[in-house]
Coordinates of C-alpha atoms in Angstrom, one line a residue:
M1 CA -47.3 -31.4 -36.2
N2 CA -49.1 -29.2 -38.8
K3 CA -52.0 -27.3 -37.4
Q4 CA -52.8 -25.1 -40.4
S5 CA -56.4 -26.2 -40.6
L6 CA -57.1 -24.8 -37.1
F7 CA -56.1 -21.3 -38.2
I8 CA -57.9 -20.4 -41.4
V9 CA -61.3 -19.4 -39.8
L10 CA -59.6 -17.5 -37.0
F11 CA -57.5 -15.5 -39.4
L12 CA -60.5 -14.3 -41.5
F13 CA -61.9 -12.5 -38.5
F14 CA -58.8 -10.3 -38.2
I15 CA -58.7 -9.4 -41.8
A16 CA -62.1 -7.9 -41.3
V17 CA -61.0 -5.6 -38.5
G18 CA -61.6 -2.1 -39.6
C19 CA -58.5 -0.1 -40.7
E20 CA -60.1 3.2 -41.4
N21 CA -59.9 4.4 -37.8
E22 CA -56.7 6.1 -36.8
V23 CA -55.4 4.4 -33.6
N24 CA -55.0 6.7 -30.6
Q25 CA -53.9 9.7 -32.4
G26 CA -55.4 12.0 -29.9
Q27 CA -53.2 10.8 -27.1
A28 CA -50.1 8.6 -26.6
S29 CA -51.5 5.5 -25.1
P30 CA -49.0 3.0 -23.7
L31 CA -49.7 -0.6 -24.3
N32 CA -48.6 -1.7 -20.9
K33 CA -47.5 0.6 -18.1
T34 CA -45.4 -2.0 -16.4
E35 CA -41.7 -1.5 -17.0
F36 CA -40.0 -4.7 -18.3
R37 CA -36.3 -5.3 -17.8
S38 CA -35.6 -6.0 -21.4
K39 CA -36.9 -8.0 -24.3
K40 CA -36.2 -11.7 -24.6
V41 CA -35.1 -13.6 -27.7
V42 CA -35.8 -17.3 -28.0
Y43 CA -33.7 -19.5 -30.4
Q44 CA -35.7 -22.6 -31.2
V45 CA -33.4 -25.4 -32.4
F46 CA -34.4 -28.9 -33.5
T47 CA -31.9 -30.7 -31.4
R48 CA -31.3 -33.8 -33.6
L49 CA -30.7 -31.6 -36.7
F50 CA -28.5 -28.9 -35.3
G51 CA -25.1 -30.6 -35.4
N52 CA -25.7 -33.1 -38.2
T53 CA -23.1 -32.5 -40.9
N54 CA -24.2 -35.4 -43.2
T55 CA -25.5 -34.0 -46.5
T56 CA -26.9 -37.2 -48.1
N57 CA -30.6 -36.4 -47.4
K58 CA -32.0 -39.7 -48.7
P59 CA -35.8 -39.8 -48.2
W60 CA -36.6 -42.0 -45.3
G61 CA -32.9 -42.4 -44.7
T62 CA -31.5 -44.1 -41.6
I63 CA -29.1 -42.5 -39.1
E64 CA -26.3 -44.4 -40.8
E65 CA -27.3 -42.9 -44.2
N66 CA -28.4 -39.4 -43.2
G67 CA -26.7 -38.8 -39.9
V68 CA -28.1 -37.2 -36.7
G69 CA -27.0 -34.4 -34.4
K70 CA -26.1 -35.0 -30.7
F71 CA -26.3 -33.1 -27.4
G72 CA -22.5 -32.9 -27.6
D73 CA -22.6 -30.9 -30.9
F74 CA -23.7 -27.9 -28.8
T75 CA -20.2 -27.1 -27.8
D76 CA -19.1 -24.0 -25.9
K77 CA -18.2 -22.4 -29.2
A78 CA -21.6 -23.2 -30.7
L79 CA -23.5 -22.0 -27.7
K80 CA -21.5 -18.8 -27.5
E81 CA -22.2 -18.1 -31.2
I82 CA -25.9 -18.5 -30.5
K83 CA -25.8 -16.3 -27.5
D84 CA -23.9 -13.6 -29.5
L85 CA -26.6 -13.7 -32.1
G86 CA -28.7 -11.8 -29.6
V87 CA -30.4 -14.8 -27.9
T88 CA -31.4 -15.1 -24.2
H89 CA -33.3 -18.4 -24.2
I90 CA -32.7 -21.6 -26.2
W91 CA -35.6 -24.0 -26.8
Y92 CA -34.2 -27.5 -27.4
T93 CA -37.0 -29.1 -29.4
G94 CA -37.4 -32.9 -29.3
V95 CA -35.6 -33.7 -26.0
P96 CA -38.1 -35.9 -24.1
H97 CA -37.9 -39.5 -25.3
H98 CA -40.4 -39.9 -28.1
A99 CA -41.3 -42.8 -30.4
V100 CA -38.5 -43.6 -32.9
I101 CA -37.8 -46.3 -35.5
R102 CA -34.5 -47.5 -34.3
D103 CA -33.4 -50.6 -32.3
Y104 CA -32.5 -49.6 -28.7
T105 CA -33.5 -52.8 -27.1
T106 CA -29.9 -53.2 -25.8
Y107 CA -30.7 -50.4 -23.4
G108 CA -34.0 -51.9 -22.4
I109 CA -36.1 -49.7 -24.7
L110 CA -39.0 -51.3 -26.5
N111 CA -39.1 -51.0 -30.3
D112 CA -41.7 -48.7 -31.8
D113 CA -44.1 -49.7 -34.5
P114 CA -43.8 -47.8 -37.9
D115 CA -47.6 -48.1 -38.2
V116 CA -48.0 -45.6 -35.3
V117 CA -44.9 -43.4 -35.8
K118 CA -44.6 -40.5 -38.3
G119 CA -41.4 -40.6 -40.2
R120 CA -38.4 -42.7 -39.2
A121 CA -37.0 -40.4 -36.5
G122 CA -40.5 -39.9 -35.1
S123 CA -42.5 -36.9 -34.0
P124 CA -41.1 -35.1 -30.9
Y125 CA -44.8 -34.6 -29.9
A126 CA -45.4 -38.3 -29.5
V127 CA -43.5 -38.7 -26.2
K128 CA -43.1 -42.3 -24.9
D129 CA -41.1 -41.7 -21.7
Y130 CA -41.3 -38.3 -19.9
Y131 CA -38.5 -39.1 -17.4
N132 CA -35.7 -39.6 -20.0
V133 CA -34.5 -38.1 -23.2
N134 CA -34.3 -39.2 -26.9
P135 CA -31.5 -41.8 -27.2
D136 CA -30.8 -40.6 -30.7
L137 CA -29.3 -37.5 -29.2
A138 CA -26.7 -39.2 -27.0
E139 CA -23.2 -40.4 -27.9
N140 CA -23.9 -43.1 -25.3
P141 CA -27.6 -43.9 -25.1
E142 CA -27.1 -45.5 -21.7
N143 CA -25.8 -42.2 -20.4
R144 CA -28.2 -40.0 -22.3
L145 CA -29.7 -38.2 -19.3
E146 CA -26.3 -37.2 -18.0
E147 CA -25.4 -35.9 -21.5
F148 CA -28.4 -33.7 -21.4
K149 CA -27.6 -32.5 -17.9
A150 CA -24.2 -31.5 -19.2
L151 CA -25.9 -29.6 -22.1
I152 CA -28.0 -27.7 -19.6
A153 CA -24.8 -26.7 -17.7
R154 CA -23.0 -25.6 -20.8
S155 CA -26.0 -23.5 -21.9
H156 CA -26.2 -21.8 -18.5
A157 CA -22.5 -21.2 -18.5
V158 CA -22.8 -18.9 -21.6
G159 CA -25.8 -17.2 -20.3
L160 CA -28.6 -19.0 -22.1
K161 CA -31.8 -20.1 -20.3
V162 CA -33.1 -23.6 -21.3
I163 CA -36.6 -24.4 -22.6
I164 CA -37.9 -27.9 -23.5
D165 CA -41.2 -29.2 -24.8
I166 CA -44.0 -30.5 -22.6
V167 CA -47.1 -32.0 -24.4
P168 CA -49.9 -32.4 -21.9
N169 CA -52.6 -33.0 -24.4
H170 CA -51.4 -36.4 -25.7
V171 CA -48.6 -39.0 -25.5
A172 CA -47.3 -41.7 -27.8
R173 CA -49.6 -44.7 -28.4
N174 CA -46.6 -46.8 -27.2
Y175 CA -46.0 -44.9 -24.0
K176 CA -43.8 -46.9 -21.6
G177 CA -42.0 -45.2 -18.8
L178 CA -38.7 -47.0 -18.1
N179 CA -37.3 -44.4 -15.8
N180 CA -40.1 -43.3 -13.6
P181 CA -39.1 -42.0 -10.2
K182 CA -40.0 -44.1 -7.2
G183 CA -43.8 -44.1 -6.7
V184 CA -44.6 -42.7 -10.1
L185 CA -46.9 -45.0 -12.2
D186 CA -47.2 -45.0 -16.0
F187 CA -50.0 -43.2 -17.8
G188 CA -52.9 -45.6 -17.9
A189 CA -51.5 -48.0 -15.3
T190 CA -54.5 -47.8 -13.0
D191 CA -57.1 -46.9 -15.6
D192 CA -60.5 -48.7 -15.6
K193 CA -60.5 -49.8 -19.2
T194 CA -64.1 -51.2 -19.0
V195 CA -65.5 -47.6 -19.2
T196 CA -65.1 -44.8 -21.8
Y197 CA -64.4 -42.3 -19.0
H198 CA -63.5 -42.0 -15.4
V199 CA -62.3 -38.8 -13.8
N200 CA -59.0 -40.5 -12.8
N201 CA -58.4 -42.5 -15.9
N202 CA -55.5 -41.0 -17.9
F203 CA -57.0 -42.0 -21.2
Y204 CA -60.4 -42.2 -22.9
Y205 CA -61.4 -45.7 -24.2
N206 CA -63.7 -47.5 -26.6
P207 CA -64.4 -50.6 -24.4
S208 CA -64.4 -53.9 -26.3
Q209 CA -63.1 -52.3 -29.5
A210 CA -59.6 -52.8 -30.8
F211 CA -57.5 -50.0 -32.3
K212 CA -57.0 -50.2 -36.1
V213 CA -54.2 -48.6 -38.1
P214 CA -55.5 -45.8 -40.4
V215 CA -56.2 -46.5 -44.0
W216 CA -53.3 -45.0 -45.8
Q217 CA -54.0 -42.5 -48.6
D218 CA -52.3 -40.9 -51.6
G219 CA -49.7 -43.6 -51.9
Y220 CA -48.4 -43.2 -48.3
L221 CA -46.8 -46.2 -46.6
P222 CA -44.9 -46.3 -43.3
L223 CA -41.1 -45.8 -43.9
G224 CA -41.9 -45.2 -47.6
G225 CA -42.8 -48.9 -48.1
E226 CA -39.6 -50.3 -46.7
K227 CA -40.0 -53.8 -45.2
H228 CA -39.9 -53.8 -41.4
P229 CA -41.0 -56.6 -39.1
L230 CA -43.5 -54.4 -37.2
A231 CA -44.9 -52.6 -40.3
D232 CA -47.7 -55.0 -40.9
G233 CA -50.8 -52.7 -40.7
E234 CA -51.5 -53.7 -37.2
F235 CA -50.9 -52.3 -33.7
N236 CA -52.1 -54.1 -30.6
E237 CA -54.2 -51.8 -28.5
V238 CA -57.3 -53.2 -26.7
P239 CA -59.4 -51.4 -25.9
A240 CA -58.8 -48.6 -28.4
K241 CA -57.9 -45.2 -27.0
W242 CA -59.1 -41.9 -28.3
T243 CA -56.6 -40.2 -30.5
G244 CA -54.6 -37.1 -29.6
N245 CA -56.5 -34.6 -31.7
G246 CA -59.7 -35.8 -30.1
S247 CA -60.8 -38.3 -32.6
R248 CA -63.0 -40.9 -30.9
L249 CA -62.7 -43.4 -33.7
S250 CA -61.1 -46.8 -33.0
Q251 CA -59.7 -46.5 -36.5
P252 CA -58.6 -42.8 -36.8
N253 CA -58.1 -41.1 -40.1
M254 CA -54.6 -40.8 -41.6
N255 CA -54.9 -37.0 -41.1
D256 CA -55.7 -37.5 -37.4
W257 CA -52.8 -37.5 -34.9
Y258 CA -53.0 -41.2 -35.0
E259 CA -49.5 -41.7 -33.4
T260 CA -50.8 -40.2 -30.2
V261 CA -53.5 -40.8 -27.6
K262 CA -55.5 -38.1 -25.9
I263 CA -55.0 -37.4 -22.2
N264 CA -58.1 -37.2 -19.9
Y265 CA -58.1 -34.1 -17.6
G266 CA -61.3 -34.9 -15.9
V267 CA -63.6 -33.7 -18.7
S268 CA -66.3 -36.2 -19.6
P269 CA -67.2 -37.0 -23.2
D270 CA -70.2 -34.6 -23.0
G271 CA -67.9 -31.8 -21.8
K272 CA -68.7 -31.8 -18.0
K273 CA -65.8 -30.7 -15.8
D274 CA -65.3 -33.1 -12.9
F275 CA -63.0 -30.7 -10.9
D276 CA -63.2 -27.4 -9.1
T277 CA -63.3 -24.3 -11.3
L278 CA -61.6 -21.0 -10.4
P279 CA -63.7 -18.5 -8.5
E280 CA -64.9 -15.4 -10.3
G281 CA -62.2 -12.7 -10.4
F282 CA -59.4 -15.1 -10.1
E283 CA -57.9 -13.9 -13.3
N284 CA -56.7 -10.9 -11.3
E285 CA -54.9 -13.0 -8.7
D286 CA -51.2 -13.9 -8.8
Y287 CA -49.7 -17.3 -9.1
K288 CA -49.2 -17.6 -5.3
T289 CA -52.9 -17.2 -4.7
H290 CA -53.7 -19.8 -7.5
F291 CA -51.2 -22.2 -5.9
K292 CA -52.9 -21.8 -2.5
F293 CA -56.4 -22.3 -4.0
W294 CA -55.5 -25.8 -5.2
Q295 CA -53.9 -27.1 -2.0
D296 CA -57.1 -28.4 -0.5
K297 CA -58.7 -29.5 -3.8
T298 CA -58.9 -33.0 -5.2
V299 CA -57.7 -33.0 -8.8
P300 CA -57.7 -35.7 -11.6
D301 CA -54.8 -38.1 -11.7
S302 CA -53.5 -36.7 -15.0
W303 CA -53.0 -33.3 -13.5
V304 CA -50.7 -34.7 -10.8
K305 CA -48.8 -36.8 -13.3
F306 CA -47.9 -33.8 -15.5
K307 CA -47.2 -31.5 -12.5
D308 CA -44.7 -34.1 -11.3
I309 CA -43.1 -34.3 -14.8
T310 CA -42.5 -30.6 -15.0
H311 CA -41.1 -30.5 -11.4
Y312 CA -38.7 -33.2 -12.4
W313 CA -37.3 -31.1 -15.2
I314 CA -37.3 -27.9 -13.2
A315 CA -35.2 -29.7 -10.5
M316 CA -32.8 -30.8 -13.2
G317 CA -32.2 -27.2 -14.2
V318 CA -34.5 -26.6 -17.1
D319 CA -35.7 -23.0 -17.0
G320 CA -39.0 -23.2 -18.8
F321 CA -41.4 -25.1 -21.1
R322 CA -43.1 -24.7 -24.4
Y323 CA -46.5 -26.3 -24.2
D324 CA -47.9 -27.9 -27.3
M325 CA -51.6 -27.3 -28.1
A326 CA -52.3 -25.9 -24.7
E327 CA -55.9 -24.8 -25.5
M328 CA -56.9 -28.5 -25.8
V329 CA -56.3 -28.8 -22.1
P330 CA -58.6 -27.1 -19.5
V331 CA -57.4 -23.7 -18.2
E332 CA -57.9 -24.9 -14.6
F333 CA -55.2 -27.5 -15.1
W334 CA -52.8 -24.8 -16.2
S335 CA -53.6 -22.7 -13.2
F336 CA -52.8 -25.8 -11.0
M337 CA -49.6 -26.7 -12.8
N338 CA -48.1 -23.4 -13.7
S339 CA -48.7 -21.9 -10.3
S340 CA -46.8 -24.9 -8.8
I341 CA -44.0 -24.4 -11.3
K342 CA -43.7 -20.7 -10.4
M343 CA -43.5 -21.6 -6.7
K344 CA -40.5 -23.7 -7.6
N345 CA -39.0 -21.1 -10.0
P346 CA -40.7 -17.7 -10.2
D347 CA -38.7 -16.9 -13.3
A348 CA -39.7 -20.0 -15.2
F349 CA -40.5 -19.2 -18.9
L350 CA -43.9 -20.7 -19.8
L351 CA -44.8 -20.5 -23.5
A352 CA -47.9 -22.0 -25.0
E353 CA -49.7 -22.7 -28.3
V354 CA -53.1 -21.1 -28.1
Y355 CA -54.7 -20.2 -31.4
N356 CA -58.2 -19.1 -30.5
P357 CA -58.0 -15.3 -29.7
K358 CA -61.1 -15.6 -27.5
L359 CA -59.0 -17.8 -25.1
Y360 CA -55.9 -15.7 -25.0
R361 CA -56.7 -13.7 -21.8
A362 CA -58.1 -16.8 -20.0
Y363 CA -54.9 -18.8 -20.6
I364 CA -52.7 -15.9 -19.6
K365 CA -54.6 -14.6 -16.6
K366 CA -56.3 -17.7 -15.3
G367 CA -53.9 -20.3 -16.7
K368 CA -50.8 -18.3 -15.6
M369 CA -49.0 -18.6 -18.9
D370 CA -46.2 -16.1 -19.5
Y371 CA -46.4 -16.1 -23.2
L372 CA -48.6 -17.3 -26.1
Y373 CA -47.9 -17.5 -29.8
D374 CA -49.1 -14.4 -31.8
K375 CA -49.9 -16.7 -34.7
V376 CA -53.4 -16.0 -36.1
Q377 CA -53.1 -12.2 -35.8
L378 CA -49.6 -10.8 -36.3
Y379 CA -47.9 -13.7 -38.0
D380 CA -50.6 -14.5 -40.4
T381 CA -51.1 -10.8 -41.3
I382 CA -47.4 -10.3 -41.9
K383 CA -47.2 -13.4 -44.0
N384 CA -49.9 -12.1 -46.2
I385 CA -48.1 -8.9 -46.6
M386 CA -44.8 -10.7 -47.4
Q387 CA -46.6 -12.7 -50.1
G388 CA -48.0 -9.5 -51.6
R389 CA -51.6 -10.3 -50.7
G390 CA -52.1 -8.1 -47.7
K391 CA -51.8 -4.4 -46.5
T392 CA -49.7 -3.0 -43.7
D393 CA -52.9 -1.1 -42.7
N394 CA -54.0 -4.4 -41.0
I395 CA -51.2 -4.3 -38.5
P396 CA -52.0 -1.3 -36.2
P397 CA -55.5 -2.7 -35.3
I398 CA -53.9 -5.9 -34.1
Q399 CA -51.7 -4.1 -31.7
E400 CA -54.7 -2.0 -30.5
D401 CA -56.7 -5.2 -30.0
L402 CA -53.9 -6.9 -28.0
K403 CA -52.7 -3.8 -26.1
D404 CA -53.6 -5.2 -22.7
I405 CA -51.7 -8.4 -23.3
E406 CA -49.1 -7.3 -25.9
H407 CA -46.2 -8.3 -23.7
E408 CA -47.5 -11.9 -23.5
M409 CA -47.9 -12.4 -27.2
L410 CA -44.6 -13.9 -28.5
H411 CA -43.7 -12.9 -32.1
F412 CA -42.1 -15.2 -34.7
L413 CA -41.7 -15.6 -38.5
E414 CA -40.6 -19.2 -38.4
N415 CA -40.9 -22.3 -36.2
H416 CA -41.1 -26.0 -36.7
D417 CA -44.8 -25.9 -37.6
E418 CA -44.5 -23.1 -40.2
Q419 CA -43.0 -22.8 -43.7
R420 CA -39.5 -21.4 -44.1
I421 CA -39.5 -17.8 -45.3
A422 CA -37.2 -18.7 -48.2
S423 CA -39.4 -21.6 -49.3
P424 CA -41.4 -21.0 -52.5
D425 CA -44.7 -21.6 -50.7
F426 CA -44.0 -18.7 -48.3
A427 CA -41.9 -15.8 -49.6
G428 CA -39.4 -17.5 -51.9
H429 CA -36.5 -15.5 -50.7
A430 CA -35.1 -14.9 -47.2
N431 CA -34.6 -11.2 -47.8
K432 CA -38.4 -10.7 -47.9
G433 CA -38.3 -11.5 -44.2
K434 CA -36.1 -8.5 -43.3
P435 CA -38.8 -5.8 -43.0
A436 CA -41.1 -8.3 -41.4
M437 CA -38.4 -9.3 -38.9
V438 CA -37.8 -5.6 -37.9
V439 CA -41.5 -5.1 -37.3
S440 CA -42.0 -8.4 -35.5
A441 CA -39.1 -7.8 -33.2
T442 CA -39.6 -4.1 -32.4
I443 CA -43.4 -3.4 -32.4
S444 CA -44.0 -4.6 -28.8
T445 CA -42.3 -5.6 -25.6
S446 CA -43.0 -9.3 -26.2
P447 CA -40.3 -11.9 -26.8
T448 CA -39.1 -12.6 -30.3
M449 CA -38.4 -16.2 -31.5
I450 CA -36.4 -17.4 -34.4
Y451 CA -35.9 -20.9 -35.7
F452 CA -32.4 -22.3 -36.3
G453 CA -31.4 -21.7 -39.9
Q454 CA -33.8 -18.8 -40.4
E455 CA -30.8 -16.4 -39.8
V456 CA -29.0 -17.9 -42.9
G457 CA -32.0 -18.3 -45.2
E458 CA -32.7 -22.0 -45.0
D459 CA -35.4 -22.9 -47.6
S460 CA -36.3 -26.4 -46.5
S461 CA -36.4 -27.8 -50.0
E462 CA -35.4 -31.4 -49.0
Q463 CA -37.7 -34.3 -49.4
A464 CA -37.0 -36.0 -46.1
G465 CA -39.7 -38.7 -46.0
F466 CA -42.9 -38.1 -44.1
G467 CA -44.6 -34.9 -45.2
T468 CA -43.5 -32.5 -47.9
P469 CA -40.8 -29.8 -48.2
T470 CA -41.2 -26.1 -47.2
R471 CA -40.9 -27.0 -43.5
T472 CA -37.7 -28.5 -42.1
S473 CA -38.7 -32.1 -41.3
I474 CA -39.4 -32.9 -37.7
F475 CA -40.1 -36.5 -38.5
D476 CA -37.0 -37.8 -40.3
Y477 CA -33.2 -37.8 -40.2
V478 CA -32.1 -35.0 -42.5
G479 CA -29.5 -32.3 -43.0
V480 CA -30.3 -28.6 -43.1
P481 CA -28.0 -27.3 -45.9
A482 CA -27.8 -23.5 -45.2
H483 CA -27.4 -24.2 -41.5
Q484 CA -24.8 -26.8 -42.2
R485 CA -22.8 -24.2 -44.1
W486 CA -22.8 -22.1 -40.9
V487 CA -21.9 -25.2 -38.8
N488 CA -18.8 -25.6 -41.1
N489 CA -17.8 -29.1 -40.0
K490 CA -18.6 -28.2 -36.4
Q491 CA -16.4 -25.1 -36.3
F492 CA -19.6 -23.0 -36.0
D493 CA -18.1 -20.0 -37.7
G494 CA -20.1 -19.7 -40.9
G495 CA -17.0 -20.5 -42.9
L496 CA -19.0 -22.2 -45.7
L497 CA -21.8 -19.6 -46.0
T498 CA -22.3 -17.7 -49.2
D499 CA -21.8 -13.9 -49.1
Q500 CA -25.6 -13.5 -49.2
E501 CA -26.1 -15.8 -46.2
K502 CA -23.4 -14.0 -44.2
T503 CA -25.1 -10.7 -44.9
L504 CA -28.4 -12.1 -43.8
R505 CA -27.0 -13.5 -40.5
D506 CA -25.3 -10.2 -39.9
F507 CA -28.7 -8.5 -40.2
Y508 CA -30.3 -10.8 -37.7
K509 CA -27.4 -10.4 -35.3
R510 CA -27.6 -6.6 -35.5
L511 CA -31.3 -6.5 -35.0
L512 CA -31.6 -9.1 -32.2
N513 CA -28.8 -7.6 -30.2
F514 CA -30.3 -4.1 -30.5
T515 CA -33.7 -5.4 -29.3
I516 CA -32.3 -7.0 -26.1
T517 CA -30.4 -3.8 -25.1
S518 CA -33.0 -1.1 -26.1
S519 CA -34.9 0.4 -23.2
A520 CA -37.4 1.9 -25.7
L521 CA -38.4 -1.5 -26.9
A522 CA -39.2 -2.4 -23.3
G523 CA -41.3 0.7 -23.0
E524 CA -44.1 2.5 -24.8
Y525 CA -45.6 2.2 -28.3
Q526 CA -47.8 4.3 -30.6
D527 CA -48.8 3.7 -34.2
I528 CA -48.1 6.5 -36.7
H529 CA -48.8 4.5 -39.8
L530 CA -52.5 5.3 -40.1
Y531 CA -51.8 8.9 -39.5
N532 CA -49.2 9.0 -42.3
R533 CA -51.5 7.1 -44.6
K534 CA -54.0 10.0 -44.3
H535 CA -51.6 12.9 -44.2
T536 CA -48.4 12.0 -46.0
E537 CA -48.0 12.0 -49.8
G538 CA -46.3 9.0 -51.2
Y539 CA -46.8 6.9 -48.1
T540 CA -48.4 3.6 -49.1
D541 CA -49.8 0.4 -47.7
K542 CA -46.4 -1.3 -48.4
L543 CA -44.9 0.9 -45.6
L544 CA -45.3 0.7 -41.9
S545 CA -44.2 3.1 -39.1
F546 CA -44.5 3.4 -35.4
V547 CA -42.7 4.9 -32.5
R548 CA -41.3 3.4 -29.3
W549 CA -39.9 5.1 -26.3
S550 CA -38.7 5.1 -22.7
A551 CA -37.5 7.8 -20.4
T552 CA -34.0 7.6 -21.9
E553 CA -34.6 6.4 -25.5
K554 CA -36.9 7.5 -28.4
L555 CA -37.2 5.4 -31.6
I556 CA -39.0 5.9 -34.9
V557 CA -39.3 2.6 -36.8
V558 CA -40.2 2.5 -40.5
S559 CA -40.1 -0.4 -42.9
N560 CA -40.7 -1.0 -46.6
F561 CA -42.3 -4.3 -47.5
D562 CA -42.2 -3.6 -51.2
V563 CA -40.0 -6.1 -53.1
D564 CA -39.4 -3.8 -56.1
N565 CA -39.9 -0.1 -55.2
T566 CA -38.1 2.6 -53.4
Y567 CA -40.2 5.2 -51.6
S568 CA -39.3 8.8 -50.7
F569 CA -41.6 10.7 -48.4
S570 CA -41.7 13.1 -45.5
L571 CA -42.7 11.0 -42.5
K572 CA -44.9 12.9 -40.0
I573 CA -44.9 12.5 -36.2
P574 CA -48.2 13.6 -34.6
K575 CA -48.3 16.4 -32.1
N576 CA -49.4 14.3 -29.2
I577 CA -46.1 12.3 -29.4
I578 CA -44.0 15.4 -29.7
D579 CA -45.8 16.7 -26.6
T580 CA -45.2 13.4 -24.8
W581 CA -41.6 13.5 -25.6
H582 CA -41.3 17.2 -24.5
F583 CA -39.7 18.3 -27.7
D584 CA -39.3 22.0 -28.4
K585 CA -39.8 23.6 -31.8
S586 CA -36.3 22.7 -33.1
N587 CA -34.3 20.2 -35.1
Y588 CA -33.2 16.8 -33.6
K589 CA -30.7 14.5 -35.2
V590 CA -31.9 10.9 -35.8
E591 CA -29.7 8.0 -36.7
D592 CA -30.4 4.4 -37.9
Q593 CA -29.4 1.9 -35.3
L594 CA -29.1 -1.2 -37.5
Y595 CA -26.2 0.0 -39.7
Q596 CA -25.5 3.5 -38.6
Q597 CA -25.3 4.6 -42.3
F598 CA -28.4 6.9 -42.4
S599 CA -29.1 10.0 -40.4
T600 CA -31.3 13.0 -40.9
D601 CA -33.1 15.8 -39.0
L602 CA -36.4 15.5 -37.2
I603 CA -37.9 18.9 -37.7
V604 CA -40.3 19.8 -35.0
D605 CA -43.0 22.4 -35.9
E606 CA -46.1 23.5 -33.9
D607 CA -48.5 20.8 -35.2
F608 CA -46.2 17.9 -36.0
A609 CA -42.7 16.9 -36.7
T610 CA -41.3 15.6 -40.0
L611 CA -38.3 13.8 -41.3
N612 CA -37.4 13.1 -44.9
I613 CA -36.8 9.4 -45.7
T614 CA -35.9 7.4 -48.7
L615 CA -36.4 3.6 -48.1
N616 CA -35.1 1.1 -50.7
A617 CA -37.0 -2.1 -51.4
L618 CA -37.2 -4.3 -48.3
E619 CA -35.3 -1.7 -46.2
S620 CA -36.0 -0.7 -42.6
F621 CA -34.7 2.0 -40.3
I622 CA -34.7 2.0 -36.6
L623 CA -34.1 5.7 -36.0
K624 CA -32.9 6.9 -32.6
V625 CA -33.5 10.5 -31.7
Q626 CA -30.3 11.9 -30.4

């Protein structure tokens, strides 16, 4: 779901961060002294769209009209191509069974009401049964869980780790677990619905009030106005539950997350926490200590339910989770659940949405998250630069601010919530993402994430139904045209791509594969941009440069974000870096690692080193010192 309104205020703070100070020019200051094995790359794929070859794209179209992808579309060939792109982890978005407007009553599944479902295919963040998978994704819906297990096995066989979504903040209004393990009760099954709140209620209630469907605005009607027996402006829910985004109204607004209900984690309506809190200093303790802390504590029922859900998927072979809107759930719960997951699988990959920078360190250190989105700082800043409204001078202060947690801040330029780079409301052309991608993927030790179709310049111009173009629809059945040209009738060979799309995919493949094999990118960082802004003629705020290094590899990264102009300049490397690298007063050969078509000399003098560079519009070099 779209969360843009949560980000605007947060972003303004970081634009105000001073850029006049040169960052750490007196000494080379590593961001994190821990050695990491290598960078990780996550490929987010919207599962029901990946293998769909239907190009009709009728707004609000049915499966029969617009088609749908299946688990089986991820063939050995498809998965190998994803792996060879330079990917280590694959995030299958939309796997848990969510609300969907399609009749599966033959399989014992209750129909969903269009009045509380967004789109026809439904939001993957309105889960209605956590112990099974979306029947749309299976060739045989009765066998859908086995088909997903087979996909996990195929993914592992090519060397990909598997991530799925878990959404602890809310569930679908029509939640009904049909596949609960023995002894597991549904959410709300034992709730006392006569009270607004009880610590062990799974939901919050408005006693004696009935839920009312939102008043539709701006001409919106469920299913675009198509007649449907359940689309009658009513949904039976008595008493009314609070809505997923926290709205307490029995009739939420259309812009609320009305298709979902808020989960109660033992936080009363006035904000009181009815559970134990972590002792002071526990942010410095490891997951084993956190796990031990909770063993003799009584926790709210919702905590146990979601812990059991994650353990179910871990036991099935899932390697990690992406947590939706994690900051809307108490950090103590994350300590409880994530530590229990790590006890099952110490290498589990735990990624979360947290958009308030003041909470980053708490959710990483206390909540035991592995990674958070770097959205309101790096992503928003780079987006502004790509749109011609920002300066690269704003990037080094972000890295300085996050230096103690840089490894945990996952970088991306696209995901299902964000606009496509090539869409007119973002950059208007996929090539504008090239320098941004180089910077995003190489500036820190953190993982990189790309969204399927990004690597071929998908622009998301289709009107799918619910919502508007610029983002690939997560609510409707739709084809993804540029991606479909790569799929090439399920040959997965790019046979229908244009030359420009092939060139773009080759760029991503070169870049991502370099990042996962470079020891320097798992090592140290220092900004040299602000130094060159002060000391280098012709070096502008459309350029960015920094250095990365390990004991065995030394890199100089320089990018040109300017769409129109070529820049020639003599890039300077400060003396403290030359000293750290133990370079003598001599010449060292440097060569670009992306295309191996540019090389020059790094000339080391007494006070600094220089290298002469000419960067074309939107060009980047990753220069390795020989």
